[in-house]
Coordinates of C-alpha atoms (C1' of nucleotides) in Angstrom, one line a residue:
Chain A
M110 CA 145.9 83.5 107.4
T111 CA 146.0 87.1 108.7
I112 CA 147.3 86.4 112.2
N113 CA 149.8 83.8 111.0
L114 CA 151.2 86.1 108.4
R115 CA 151.7 88.9 110.8
D116 CA 153.2 86.6 113.3
R117 CA 155.6 85.2 110.8
R118 CA 156.7 88.7 109.9
R119 CA 157.2 89.5 113.5
R120 CA 159.3 86.4 114.1
Q121 CA 161.3 87.1 111.0
T122 CA 161.9 90.7 112.1
A123 CA 162.9 89.4 115.6
R124 CA 165.4 87.1 114.0
D125 CA 166.7 89.8 111.7
I126 CA 167.3 92.0 114.8
Q127 CA 169.0 89.2 116.6
Q128 CA 171.3 88.6 113.6
A129 CA 172.1 92.3 113.4
A130 CA 172.7 92.4 117.2
L131 CA 175.1 89.5 116.9
R132 CA 177.0 91.0 113.9
V133 CA 177.4 94.3 115.7
A134 CA 178.4 92.7 119.0
L135 CA 180.9 90.4 117.4
Q136 CA 182.4 93.2 115.4
A137 CA 182.5 95.9 118.1
G138 CA 182.3 94.0 121.3
Y139 CA 179.2 93.5 123.4
C140 CA 179.5 96.6 125.5
A141 CA 180.4 98.9 122.6
A142 CA 177.4 97.6 120.6
T143 CA 174.8 100.3 121.3
T144 CA 171.2 99.6 120.7
D145 CA 171.3 102.5 118.3
A146 CA 174.0 100.8 116.2
I147 CA 172.0 97.5 116.3
A148 CA 168.9 99.3 115.1
A149 CA 170.8 100.9 112.3
E150 CA 172.3 97.6 111.3
A151 CA 168.8 96.0 111.3
G152 CA 167.3 98.9 109.4
I153 CA 164.8 99.9 112.0
S154 CA 164.4 102.9 114.3
P155 CA 166.0 102.8 117.7
R156 CA 162.6 102.9 119.3
T157 CA 161.4 99.9 117.3
F158 CA 164.2 97.8 118.7
F159 CA 162.5 97.9 122.1
N160 CA 159.2 96.8 120.6
Y161 CA 160.9 93.5 119.9
Y162 CA 163.3 93.0 122.7
P163 CA 163.2 94.4 126.2
N164 CA 166.9 94.9 126.3
K165 CA 170.2 94.3 124.5
T166 CA 170.8 90.9 126.1
A167 CA 167.5 89.6 124.9
A168 CA 168.2 90.7 121.4
V169 CA 171.6 89.0 121.3
L170 CA 170.4 85.7 122.8
G171 CA 167.0 85.7 121.0
Q172 CA 164.1 83.8 122.4
P173 CA 165.1 80.7 124.3
P174 CA 163.2 77.5 123.9
V175 CA 160.0 77.2 126.0
L176 CA 159.1 74.2 128.0
D177 CA 155.4 73.5 127.4
T178 CA 154.2 72.4 130.9
Q179 CA 150.9 71.2 129.4
A180 CA 152.6 68.9 127.0
G181 CA 155.0 67.8 129.6
A182 CA 152.6 67.0 132.4
W183 CA 152.9 63.3 131.6
I184 CA 156.2 63.2 133.5
A185 CA 154.4 63.5 136.8
T186 CA 152.8 60.1 136.5
S187 CA 155.3 58.3 134.4
E188 CA 157.0 55.3 136.0
A189 CA 160.0 55.1 133.7
P190 CA 163.4 55.9 135.1
L191 CA 163.7 59.6 135.9
V192 CA 166.7 60.3 133.7
D193 CA 165.0 58.8 130.7
D194 CA 161.9 60.9 131.2
L195 CA 164.0 64.0 131.7
V196 CA 165.8 63.5 128.5
R197 CA 162.6 62.7 126.7
L198 CA 161.0 65.9 127.9
L199 CA 164.0 68.1 127.1
G200 CA 164.2 66.4 123.7
Q201 CA 160.6 67.3 123.0
M202 CA 161.3 70.9 123.8
L203 CA 164.6 71.0 121.9
K204 CA 162.9 69.7 118.7
D205 CA 160.1 72.1 119.0
D206 CA 162.6 74.9 119.1
S207 CA 164.8 73.6 116.3
P208 CA 167.7 75.9 117.1
D209 CA 169.9 77.4 114.4
R210 CA 173.4 76.2 114.5
Q211 CA 174.8 79.4 112.8
T212 CA 173.2 81.6 115.4
L213 CA 174.4 79.5 118.2
R214 CA 177.9 79.6 116.9
M215 CA 177.8 83.4 116.8
I216 CA 176.6 83.3 120.4
E217 CA 179.4 81.0 121.2
R218 CA 182.0 83.3 119.7
L219 CA 180.5 86.2 121.6
I220 CA 180.7 84.3 124.9
E221 CA 184.4 83.6 124.2
T222 CA 185.1 87.3 123.9
T223 CA 182.8 88.3 126.7
P224 CA 182.7 85.8 129.5
D225 CA 180.0 87.7 131.3
M226 CA 177.7 86.6 128.4
Q227 CA 177.9 83.0 129.7
I228 CA 176.0 84.0 132.8
L229 CA 173.4 85.8 130.7
F230 CA 173.1 82.7 128.5
R231 CA 172.4 80.5 131.5
K232 CA 170.0 83.1 132.9
S233 CA 168.0 82.8 129.7
L234 CA 167.5 79.2 130.4
D235 CA 166.2 79.7 133.9
A236 CA 162.7 79.9 132.7
I237 CA 163.1 76.3 131.5
S238 CA 164.6 75.3 134.8
F239 CA 161.7 76.9 136.7
A240 CA 159.1 75.2 134.6
L241 CA 160.9 71.8 134.8
A242 CA 161.2 72.2 138.6
G243 CA 157.4 72.6 138.8
L244 CA 156.8 69.4 136.8
L245 CA 159.3 67.5 138.8
Q246 CA 157.7 68.6 142.0
A247 CA 154.4 67.2 140.8
R248 CA 156.2 63.9 140.3
L249 CA 158.3 63.7 143.4
G250 CA 156.0 65.4 145.9
A251 CA 156.2 68.7 147.7
H252 CA 158.6 67.3 150.3
R253 CA 161.1 67.0 147.5
A254 CA 160.8 70.6 146.3
L255 CA 164.5 71.4 146.9
E256 CA 165.6 68.3 145.1
A257 CA 163.3 69.0 142.2
D258 CA 164.9 72.4 141.9
L259 CA 168.4 70.9 141.9
I260 CA 167.6 68.2 139.3
A261 CA 165.9 70.8 137.1
A262 CA 168.9 73.1 137.3
M263 CA 171.3 70.4 136.6
S264 CA 169.3 69.0 133.7
T265 CA 169.0 72.3 131.9
H266 CA 172.7 72.9 132.6
A267 CA 173.6 69.5 131.1
L268 CA 171.3 70.2 128.1
A269 CA 173.1 73.5 127.5
N270 CA 176.4 71.8 127.6
G271 CA 175.1 69.4 125.0
V272 CA 173.7 72.2 122.8
R273 CA 177.0 74.0 122.9
S274 CA 178.8 70.9 121.7
W275 CA 176.3 70.4 119.0
A276 CA 176.8 74.0 117.8
A277 CA 180.6 73.4 117.6
D278 CA 180.4 69.9 116.0
E279 CA 178.9 69.7 112.5
A280 CA 178.7 66.0 112.7
M281 CA 176.5 65.9 115.8
D282 CA 172.7 65.9 115.6
L283 CA 170.0 66.7 118.1
D284 CA 169.8 63.2 119.3
G285 CA 173.5 63.4 120.0
V286 CA 172.7 66.3 122.3
L287 CA 170.2 64.2 124.2
D288 CA 172.7 61.3 124.5
M289 CA 175.2 63.7 125.9
T290 CA 172.7 65.1 128.3
R291 CA 171.9 61.7 129.6
D292 CA 175.5 60.7 129.8
Q293 CA 176.3 63.7 131.9
L294 CA 173.5 63.1 134.3
R295 CA 174.4 59.4 134.7
S296 CA 178.1 60.3 135.2
V297 CA 177.2 62.8 137.9
C298 CA 175.3 60.2 139.8
V299 CA 178.2 57.7 139.6
L300 CA 180.7 60.3 140.7
L301 CA 178.6 61.4 143.6
G302 CA 178.2 57.8 144.6
Chain B
M201 CA 197.1 99.8 161.8
T202 CA 196.8 102.3 158.9
I203 CA 195.5 100.0 156.2
N204 CA 193.4 98.0 158.6
L205 CA 191.6 101.0 159.9
R206 CA 190.8 102.4 156.5
D207 CA 189.7 98.9 155.3
R208 CA 187.5 98.5 158.3
R209 CA 185.8 101.8 157.6
R210 CA 185.4 100.8 154.0
R211 CA 183.8 97.5 154.9
Q212 CA 181.5 99.2 157.4
T213 CA 180.4 101.8 154.8
A214 CA 179.8 99.0 152.3
R215 CA 177.6 97.3 154.9
D216 CA 175.8 100.5 155.6
I217 CA 175.1 101.0 152.0
Q218 CA 173.8 97.5 151.7
Q219 CA 171.5 97.9 154.6
A220 CA 170.2 101.2 153.2
A221 CA 169.7 99.6 149.8
L222 CA 167.7 96.7 151.4
R223 CA 165.6 99.1 153.4
V224 CA 164.8 101.3 150.4
A225 CA 164.1 98.2 148.2
L226 CA 161.9 96.6 150.7
Q227 CA 159.9 99.7 151.2
A228 CA 159.6 100.9 147.7
G229 CA 160.2 97.8 145.6
Y230 CA 163.4 96.9 143.9
C231 CA 162.7 98.6 140.6
A232 CA 161.5 101.8 142.2
A233 CA 164.5 102.0 144.5
T234 CA 166.8 104.4 142.6
T235 CA 170.4 104.6 143.4
D236 CA 169.8 108.2 144.3
A237 CA 167.3 107.2 147.0
I238 CA 169.7 104.5 148.3
A239 CA 172.5 107.0 148.5
A240 CA 170.3 109.5 150.3
E241 CA 169.2 106.8 152.8
A242 CA 172.9 105.8 153.4
G243 CA 173.9 109.5 153.8
I244 CA 176.4 109.6 151.0
S245 CA 176.4 111.3 147.6
P246 CA 175.0 109.5 144.6
R247 CA 178.5 109.4 143.1
T248 CA 180.0 107.7 146.1
F249 CA 177.5 104.9 145.8
F250 CA 179.3 103.7 142.7
N251 CA 182.6 103.9 144.4
Y252 CA 181.4 101.0 146.6
Y253 CA 179.2 99.0 144.3
P254 CA 179.2 98.7 140.5
N255 CA 175.5 98.6 140.4
K256 CA 172.3 98.4 142.4
T257 CA 172.2 94.6 142.4
A258 CA 175.6 94.3 144.0
A259 CA 174.6 96.8 146.6
V260 CA 171.5 94.8 147.6
L261 CA 173.2 91.4 147.6
G262 CA 176.4 92.6 149.2
Q263 CA 179.6 90.7 148.7
P264 CA 179.0 87.0 148.3
P265 CA 181.3 84.5 150.0
V266 CA 184.5 83.6 148.2
L267 CA 185.8 80.1 147.7
D268 CA 189.5 80.2 148.4
T269 CA 191.0 77.8 145.8
Q270 CA 194.3 77.8 147.5
A271 CA 192.8 76.5 150.7
G272 CA 190.6 74.1 148.9
A273 CA 193.2 72.5 146.7
W274 CA 193.3 69.5 148.9
I275 CA 190.1 68.3 147.4
A276 CA 191.9 67.3 144.2
T277 CA 193.8 64.5 145.9
S278 CA 191.5 63.5 148.7
E279 CA 190.2 60.0 148.5
A280 CA 187.1 60.5 150.7
P281 CA 183.7 60.2 149.2
L282 CA 183.1 63.2 146.9
V283 CA 179.9 64.4 148.6
D284 CA 181.7 64.6 152.0
D285 CA 184.5 66.5 150.5
L286 CA 182.2 68.9 148.8
V287 CA 180.3 69.6 151.9
R288 CA 183.5 70.0 153.9
L289 CA 184.8 72.5 151.3
L290 CA 181.6 74.5 151.2
G291 CA 181.5 74.5 155.0
Q292 CA 185.0 75.9 155.2
M293 CA 183.9 78.8 152.9
L294 CA 180.6 79.3 154.7
K295 CA 182.3 79.7 158.1
D296 CA 184.9 82.1 156.7
D297 CA 182.0 84.2 155.5
S298 CA 179.9 84.0 158.6
P299 CA 176.8 85.4 157.0
D300 CA 174.4 87.7 158.8
R301 CA 171.0 86.2 159.4
Q302 CA 169.3 89.5 159.5
T303 CA 170.7 90.7 156.2
L304 CA 169.8 87.4 154.5
R305 CA 166.3 87.6 155.8
M306 CA 165.9 91.0 154.2
I307 CA 167.2 89.5 151.0
E308 CA 164.7 86.7 151.4
R309 CA 161.8 89.1 151.8
L310 CA 163.0 91.0 148.8
I311 CA 163.1 87.9 146.7
E312 CA 159.6 87.1 147.7
T313 CA 158.3 90.4 146.4
T314 CA 160.6 90.4 143.3
P315 CA 161.1 86.9 142.0
D316 CA 163.6 88.2 139.5
M317 CA 165.9 88.7 142.4
Q318 CA 166.2 85.0 142.8
I319 CA 168.0 84.8 139.5
L320 CA 170.3 87.6 140.6
F321 CA 170.9 85.9 143.9
R322 CA 172.0 82.8 142.2
K323 CA 174.1 84.7 139.7
S324 CA 176.0 86.2 142.6
L325 CA 177.0 82.7 143.6
D326 CA 178.3 81.8 140.1
A327 CA 181.8 82.8 141.1
I328 CA 181.8 80.1 143.7
S329 CA 180.4 77.6 141.2
F330 CA 183.2 78.5 138.8
A331 CA 185.9 78.2 141.3
L332 CA 184.5 74.9 142.6
A333 CA 184.3 73.6 139.0
G334 CA 188.0 74.2 138.6
L335 CA 188.9 72.3 141.7
L336 CA 186.6 69.4 140.8
Q337 CA 188.2 69.2 137.4
A338 CA 191.5 68.8 139.0
R339 CA 190.1 65.9 140.9
L340 CA 188.1 64.2 138.2
G341 CA 190.3 64.9 135.2
A342 CA 189.8 67.1 132.2
H343 CA 187.6 64.5 130.5
R344 CA 185.1 65.1 133.2
A345 CA 185.0 68.9 132.7
L346 CA 181.3 69.0 132.0
E347 CA 180.4 66.8 134.9
A348 CA 182.6 68.9 137.2
D349 CA 180.7 71.9 136.0
L350 CA 177.4 70.3 136.8
I351 CA 178.4 69.1 140.2
A352 CA 179.7 72.5 141.1
A353 CA 176.5 74.2 140.0
M354 CA 174.3 71.7 141.8
S355 CA 176.4 71.9 145.0
T356 CA 176.3 75.7 145.2
H357 CA 172.6 75.5 144.4
A358 CA 172.1 73.1 147.3
L359 CA 174.1 75.2 149.6
A360 CA 172.0 78.2 148.7
N361 CA 168.9 76.3 149.5
G362 CA 170.4 75.4 152.8
V363 CA 171.4 78.9 153.6
R364 CA 167.9 80.2 152.8
S365 CA 166.4 77.7 155.2
W366 CA 168.9 78.8 157.8
A367 CA 168.0 82.4 157.4
A368 CA 164.3 81.5 157.9
D369 CA 164.8 79.1 160.8
E370 CA 166.3 80.6 164.0
A371 CA 166.9 77.1 165.5
M372 CA 169.2 76.1 162.7
D373 CA 173.0 76.5 162.8
L374 CA 175.6 76.5 160.0
D375 CA 176.2 72.8 160.5
G376 CA 172.6 72.3 159.8
V377 CA 173.1 74.1 156.5
L378 CA 175.8 71.6 155.6
D379 CA 173.7 68.6 156.7
M380 CA 170.9 69.9 154.5
T381 CA 173.3 70.4 151.6
R382 CA 174.5 66.8 151.9
D383 CA 171.0 65.4 152.2
Q384 CA 170.0 67.2 149.0
L385 CA 172.9 65.9 147.0
R386 CA 172.4 62.4 148.2
S387 CA 168.6 62.5 147.5
V388 CA 169.3 63.7 144.0
C389 CA 171.5 60.7 143.4
V390 CA 169.0 58.3 144.7
L391 CA 166.2 60.0 142.7
L392 CA 168.2 59.9 139.5
G393 CA 168.9 56.3 140.0
Chain C
dG3 C1' 138.6 98.2 94.9
dC4 C1' 137.2 100.9 99.2
dA5 C1' 136.7 102.5 103.8
dC6 C1' 137.6 100.5 108.4
dA7 C1' 139.9 98.3 112.3
dT8 C1' 144.0 96.6 113.9
dT9 C1' 148.7 96.6 114.4
dA10 C1' 153.5 98.3 113.6
dT11 C1' 156.8 101.9 113.3
dT12 C1' 158.6 106.0 114.6
dG13 C1' 160.0 110.5 117.0
dC14 C1' 160.2 112.8 121.1
dG15 C1' 160.8 113.6 125.8
dG16 C1' 162.2 112.0 130.2
dA17 C1' 163.8 109.1 134.2
dC18 C1' 167.5 106.3 135.5
dT19 C1' 172.1 104.0 135.3
dG20 C1' 176.9 104.1 135.2
dT21 C1' 181.6 106.4 134.3
dG22 C1' 185.4 109.8 133.7
dC23 C1' 187.4 113.8 135.4
dA24 C1' 188.8 117.3 138.4
dA25 C1' 188.1 119.8 142.6
dT26 C1' 187.8 119.3 147.5
dA27 C1' 188.0 117.1 151.9
dT28 C1' 189.9 113.7 154.9
dT29 C1' 193.2 110.6 156.8
dT30 C1' 197.7 108.7 157.4
dG31 C1' 202.8 108.5 157.9
dC32 C1' 206.4 110.9 159.4
Chain D
dG86 C1' 201.9 120.1 161.5
dC87 C1' 203.1 118.9 156.6
dA88 C1' 203.1 116.3 152.6
dA89 C1' 201.2 112.1 150.4
dA90 C1' 197.7 109.1 149.8
dT91 C1' 193.0 108.2 149.8
dA92 C1' 188.0 109.3 149.9
dT93 C1' 184.1 112.1 148.7
dT94 C1' 181.7 114.9 145.8
dG95 C1' 179.8 117.7 141.8
dC96 C1' 179.4 117.9 137.0
dA97 C1' 179.0 116.4 132.4
dC98 C1' 177.9 112.9 129.4
dA99 C1' 176.8 108.5 127.0
dG100 C1' 173.7 104.9 127.1
dT101 C1' 169.3 102.2 128.4
dC102 C1' 164.6 101.8 128.5
dC103 C1' 159.8 103.4 128.6
dG104 C1' 155.3 106.1 127.8
dC105 C1' 152.9 108.6 124.7
dA106 C1' 151.0 110.2 120.5
dA107 C1' 151.3 110.7 115.5
dT108 C1' 151.9 108.2 111.4
dA109 C1' 152.3 104.3 108.3
dA110 C1' 151.3 99.6 107.0
dT111 C1' 148.4 95.7 106.8
dG112 C1' 144.5 92.7 106.9
dT113 C1' 139.0 92.6 107.1
dG114 C1' 134.4 93.0 105.3
dC115 C1' 131.7 94.7 101.8

DNA sequence: GCACATTATTGCGGACTGTGCAATATTTGC
DNA sequence: GCAAATATTGCACAGTCCGCAATAATGTGC
């Protein structure tokens, strides 16, 4: 149990720091929220803050979901329609992550007051996009590398749109996010002819 | 001539600083390239550096092309296929910008050594994506806001792919970039079914 | 329980970024 | 050439982030 217990504590502390960061940032504004103030709010030393997060942005956004490329390798050989496979894969990831609505709402509010945060939010999803692009390239072939990249970027983008709606709408569940993601991708295809 | 002359000097200095920044970053690595070193290389004081660029990233990437929403408003009412209109609009912007192959190549090389730069490169194109999303929403309607966002993101992404190929391939011209952009968008539609 | 190994926390010092301000230099309009 | 506008610079300062070493906390084996 030793490792798990420590890890659990670590994750809890990381979450506490994120909550503190969001509270301070929402109250004082993102730029005015110094790492010192966040550390104070979280009840840790300024130095410890950087043991948990490399920078202020990471602390505010927390750890984004991770796309497990091992567990998603099936997509390379699947013969189901691509959109369905994409949504299935992203759904797998989303449920592993089980995001916290309250936290996401605070992030939402912060983005409203600090539009620059939106770019940082997207950036935090780039790791997913990159991993997904790799999987898609395995499916589509190296000659479709650029397209794989585009589809990956658009899919994570669509998922992010869905998650933001989910955070705002109490009545929505995670499957609703996936439905929304699928709808967006299909609509784009139709619109682009 | 007064304003134009000063402006020309300003733009030239900005370009000089960018070149200096790229030289230093390529030689020492992006992280190790301090703003002081860049200023020294450009022959200006460290303080003057920040009169031209808000930060090191901006200096390295230079000013990205700007999508003129006035000149692109026609897309809202056009009845041509969307892909064609998108490519036409982006082509208009690209030709206004007349990018410098040599500079882009240095950026390319920098991205190769510092993969994080790729994210920053994309981020520098977000302003285009945002402007384009606005135009597309005018065409598609507010109920398609999410899709407009997705199409805008994917289009600028595809254009960036094209420009990077153009920088690498001496035989390619700007129309080739646009052809590539169109091909990518079409392929994505086909692949997504 | 007890000593031990591992890990977490903290303080300190330092390099770097970015900004405001005021002094100085340069350019421009007349 | 003179006065106004603009650009450059030095200086001081707040803030970010990291390396290092000392200290505290926690889990392991006995």
